[in-house]
mmCIF file of C-alpha atoms in Angstrom:
data_model
loop_
_atom_site.group_PDB
_atom_site.id
_atom_site.type_symbol
_atom_site.label_atom_id
_atom_site.label_comp_id
_atom_site.label_asym_id
_atom_site.label_seq_id
_atom_site.Cartn_x
_atom_site.Cartn_y
_atom_site.Cartn_z
ATOM 1 C CA ASN R 1 181.393 199.850 -89.572
ATOM 2 C CA VAL R 2 178.863 197.134 -88.704
ATOM 3 C CA MET R 3 179.748 193.553 -89.626
ATOM 4 C CA ALA R 4 177.481 190.529 -89.476
ATOM 5 C CA ALA R 5 178.599 186.911 -89.302
ATOM 6 C CA ALA R 6 176.785 183.726 -90.274
ATOM 7 C CA LEU R 7 175.183 182.550 -87.031
ATOM 8 C CA ALA R 8 172.643 180.093 -85.754
ATOM 9 C CA ASP R 9 169.042 181.317 -85.989
ATOM 10 C CA ASP R 10 168.829 181.798 -82.219
ATOM 11 C CA GLU R 11 171.835 184.113 -81.830
ATOM 12 C CA LEU R 12 172.754 187.682 -82.608
ATOM 13 C CA LYS R 13 176.266 189.050 -83.045
ATOM 14 C CA ILE R 14 177.267 192.643 -83.703
ATOM 15 C CA THR R 15 180.878 193.787 -83.963
ATOM 16 C CA ARG R 16 181.460 197.494 -83.654
ATOM 17 C CA LEU R 17 184.582 199.662 -83.665
ATOM 18 C CA PHE R 18 184.511 202.573 -81.206
ATOM 19 C CA ASP R 19 186.936 205.481 -81.360
ATOM 20 C CA ALA R 20 187.826 205.166 -77.664
ATOM 21 C CA PRO R 21 189.951 202.909 -75.438
ATOM 22 C CA PRO R 22 188.424 199.703 -73.969
ATOM 23 C CA GLU R 23 188.379 201.290 -70.491
ATOM 24 C CA LEU R 24 185.829 203.873 -71.636
ATOM 25 C CA VAL R 25 183.698 201.512 -73.746
ATOM 26 C CA PHE R 26 183.573 199.038 -70.836
ATOM 27 C CA GLU R 27 182.567 201.870 -68.490
ATOM 28 C CA LEU R 28 179.647 202.712 -70.803
ATOM 29 C CA TRP R 29 178.169 199.334 -69.784
ATOM 30 C CA SER R 30 179.090 199.384 -66.088
ATOM 31 C CA SER R 31 178.168 202.926 -65.030
ATOM 32 C CA PRO R 32 174.476 203.783 -64.557
ATOM 33 C CA GLU R 33 175.287 207.438 -65.332
ATOM 34 C CA HIS R 34 176.713 206.412 -68.699
ATOM 35 C CA LEU R 35 173.949 203.879 -69.442
ATOM 36 C CA ARG R 36 171.286 206.560 -69.025
ATOM 37 C CA ASN R 37 172.991 208.567 -71.798
ATOM 38 C CA TRP R 38 172.936 205.985 -74.589
ATOM 39 C CA MET R 39 170.850 202.884 -73.772
ATOM 40 C CA GLY R 40 167.860 202.356 -76.055
ATOM 41 C CA PRO R 41 167.407 202.839 -79.784
ATOM 42 C CA ASP R 42 167.001 206.195 -81.477
ATOM 43 C CA GLY R 43 163.867 207.944 -80.217
ATOM 44 C CA PHE R 44 164.133 206.301 -76.775
ATOM 45 C CA ASP R 45 165.625 207.716 -73.630
ATOM 46 C CA CYS R 46 166.770 205.783 -70.563
ATOM 47 C CA PRO R 47 165.530 207.641 -67.473
ATOM 48 C CA VAL R 48 166.321 204.784 -65.074
ATOM 49 C CA ALA R 49 169.397 202.542 -64.866
ATOM 50 C CA GLU R 50 170.217 200.753 -61.615
ATOM 51 C CA VAL R 51 173.407 198.716 -61.487
ATOM 52 C CA ASP R 52 174.857 196.414 -58.815
ATOM 53 C CA PHE R 53 178.062 195.845 -60.763
ATOM 54 C CA ARG R 54 179.476 192.573 -59.431
ATOM 55 C CA VAL R 55 179.152 188.917 -60.412
ATOM 56 C CA GLY R 56 175.727 187.855 -59.137
ATOM 57 C CA GLY R 57 174.629 191.494 -58.922
ATOM 58 C CA LYS R 58 171.508 192.676 -60.720
ATOM 59 C CA TYR R 59 170.802 195.534 -63.071
ATOM 60 C CA ARG R 60 167.495 197.027 -64.128
ATOM 61 C CA ALA R 61 166.700 199.775 -66.618
ATOM 62 C CA LEU R 62 163.842 201.550 -68.313
ATOM 63 C CA ILE R 63 163.815 202.739 -71.898
ATOM 64 C CA ARG R 64 160.967 205.020 -72.963
ATOM 65 C CA SER R 65 159.647 206.546 -76.162
ATOM 66 C CA PRO R 66 156.525 208.576 -76.966
ATOM 67 C CA GLU R 67 155.349 205.864 -79.409
ATOM 68 C CA SER R 68 156.256 202.724 -77.445
ATOM 69 C CA GLY R 69 155.848 203.931 -73.863
ATOM 70 C CA ASP R 70 157.847 202.289 -71.073
ATOM 71 C CA SER R 71 159.934 199.143 -71.555
ATOM 72 C CA TRP R 72 161.652 197.735 -68.450
ATOM 73 C CA PHE R 73 164.405 195.111 -68.655
ATOM 74 C CA GLY R 74 167.011 193.634 -66.382
ATOM 75 C CA GLY R 75 169.211 190.720 -65.508
ATOM 76 C CA VAL R 76 172.142 189.388 -63.527
ATOM 77 C CA TYR R 77 175.887 189.818 -64.097
ATOM 78 C CA ARG R 78 177.543 186.451 -64.764
ATOM 79 C CA GLU R 79 181.104 187.448 -65.671
ATOM 80 C CA ILE R 80 183.058 190.674 -65.252
ATOM 81 C CA ARG R 81 186.603 191.003 -66.588
ATOM 82 C CA PRO R 82 187.373 194.730 -66.477
ATOM 83 C CA ASN R 83 187.950 196.279 -69.916
ATOM 84 C CA SER R 84 187.909 192.875 -71.589
ATOM 85 C CA ARG R 85 184.678 190.882 -71.112
ATOM 86 C CA LEU R 86 181.202 191.255 -69.685
ATOM 87 C CA ALA R 87 178.431 188.647 -69.529
ATOM 88 C CA PHE R 88 174.931 189.131 -68.142
ATOM 89 C CA THR R 89 171.422 187.819 -68.527
ATOM 90 C CA PHE R 90 168.800 189.994 -70.215
ATOM 91 C CA ALA R 91 165.005 189.814 -70.098
ATOM 92 C CA TRP R 92 162.156 192.214 -70.883
ATOM 93 C CA ASP R 93 159.517 192.676 -68.178
ATOM 94 C CA ALA R 94 156.632 192.871 -70.696
ATOM 95 C CA GLY R 95 155.871 192.585 -74.397
ATOM 96 C CA PRO R 96 156.297 189.713 -76.886
ATOM 97 C CA SER R 97 159.521 188.460 -75.267
ATOM 98 C CA ALA R 98 158.547 189.053 -71.620
ATOM 99 C CA GLY R 99 160.448 186.859 -69.182
ATOM 100 C CA VAL R 100 162.476 185.136 -71.912
ATOM 101 C CA GLU R 101 166.050 185.188 -70.639
ATOM 102 C CA THR R 102 168.939 185.568 -73.046
ATOM 103 C CA LEU R 103 172.649 185.751 -72.274
ATOM 104 C CA ILE R 104 174.615 188.743 -73.532
ATOM 105 C CA THR R 105 178.395 188.406 -73.785
ATOM 106 C CA ILE R 106 180.484 191.415 -74.794
ATOM 107 C CA ASP R 107 184.192 191.265 -75.593
ATOM 108 C CA PHE R 108 186.285 194.440 -75.688
ATOM 109 C CA ALA R 109 189.574 194.386 -77.623
ATOM 110 C CA SER R 110 192.070 197.217 -77.963
ATOM 111 C CA LEU R 111 192.842 198.028 -81.588
ATOM 112 C CA ARG R 112 195.303 200.886 -82.271
ATOM 113 C CA GLY R 113 193.751 203.171 -79.656
ATOM 114 C CA LYS R 114 190.210 202.137 -80.541
ATOM 115 C CA THR R 115 187.966 199.376 -79.205
ATOM 116 C CA ALA R 116 186.554 196.470 -81.163
ATOM 117 C CA MET R 117 183.419 195.498 -79.249
ATOM 118 C CA THR R 118 181.860 192.142 -80.042
ATOM 119 C CA PHE R 119 178.290 191.852 -78.772
ATOM 120 C CA HIS R 120 176.670 188.400 -78.673
ATOM 121 C CA GLN R 121 173.126 187.572 -77.489
ATOM 122 C CA THR R 122 171.490 184.140 -77.354
ATOM 123 C CA PRO R 123 169.210 182.123 -77.352
ATOM 124 C CA PHE R 124 166.257 183.796 -79.038
ATOM 125 C CA ARG R 125 163.024 181.853 -79.382
ATOM 126 C CA SER R 126 162.698 182.751 -83.058
ATOM 127 C CA VAL R 127 164.472 184.463 -85.937
ATOM 128 C CA GLU R 128 161.811 187.201 -85.695
ATOM 129 C CA ALA R 129 162.584 187.807 -82.007
ATOM 130 C CA ARG R 130 166.281 187.992 -82.830
ATOM 131 C CA ASP R 131 165.735 190.319 -85.773
ATOM 132 C CA ARG R 132 163.664 192.703 -83.625
ATOM 133 C CA HIS R 133 166.804 193.181 -81.504
ATOM 134 C CA VAL R 134 169.258 193.787 -84.380
ATOM 135 C CA GLY R 135 167.980 197.273 -85.215
ATOM 136 C CA GLY R 136 167.525 198.208 -81.559
ATOM 137 C CA TRP R 137 171.053 197.306 -80.527
ATOM 138 C CA THR R 138 172.598 198.762 -83.704
ATOM 139 C CA SER R 139 170.788 202.052 -83.090
ATOM 140 C CA SER R 140 171.807 202.008 -79.399
ATOM 141 C CA PHE R 141 175.459 201.507 -80.389
ATOM 142 C CA ASP R 142 175.158 204.474 -82.796
ATOM 143 C CA LYS R 143 174.029 206.540 -79.789
ATOM 144 C CA ALA R 144 176.917 205.146 -77.702
ATOM 145 C CA ALA R 145 179.395 206.237 -80.406
ATOM 146 C CA GLY R 146 177.907 209.750 -80.400
ATOM 147 C CA TYR R 147 177.996 209.835 -76.610
ATOM 148 C CA ILE R 148 181.705 208.830 -76.623
ATOM 149 C CA GLN R 149 182.438 211.746 -78.992
ATOM 150 C CA HIS R 150 180.561 214.071 -76.635
ATOM 151 C CA LEU R 151 182.581 212.823 -73.624
ATOM 152 C CA GLU R 152 185.876 213.296 -75.473
ATOM 153 C CA GLN R 153 184.919 216.830 -76.562
ATOM 154 C CA GLN R 154 184.110 217.652 -72.925
ATOM 155 C CA GLU R 155 187.464 216.242 -71.840
ATOM 156 C CA ARG R 156 189.339 218.300 -74.440
ATOM 157 C CA ALA R 157 187.427 221.438 -73.374
ATOM 158 C CA SER R 158 188.242 221.064 -69.670
#
């Protein structure tokens, strides 16, 4: 389900297939209500997500875990193509990568009723910094997949 490609040391790419149409997967990234339900790796929750969803608009969010405490991050939307592409800057407020801005680009492609999401983040200052994000994003996307199932069960029930 998770594929990795040969990349430069300063970039991360994760391709993930979601059992949902691009409209829904895109909305997971654009709606603060949705973000609060899946953002952050396993063991983290996302109590705060503020989104000014327009090019030049800012977003800010908090992920929290009992072990790691509070981790704030945010950035600016650079490109918004509904249901097809999203690009935004990303930086942590504190910690080893504080203030280091990366660019995240996400492409959403329809594939037989599902969505192939290609997530790309660059440039990282080191391979270690990049590798710290691989597990976090992969775990977050696992939560997003579970959240999509939950939404579809709710829809079928109503």
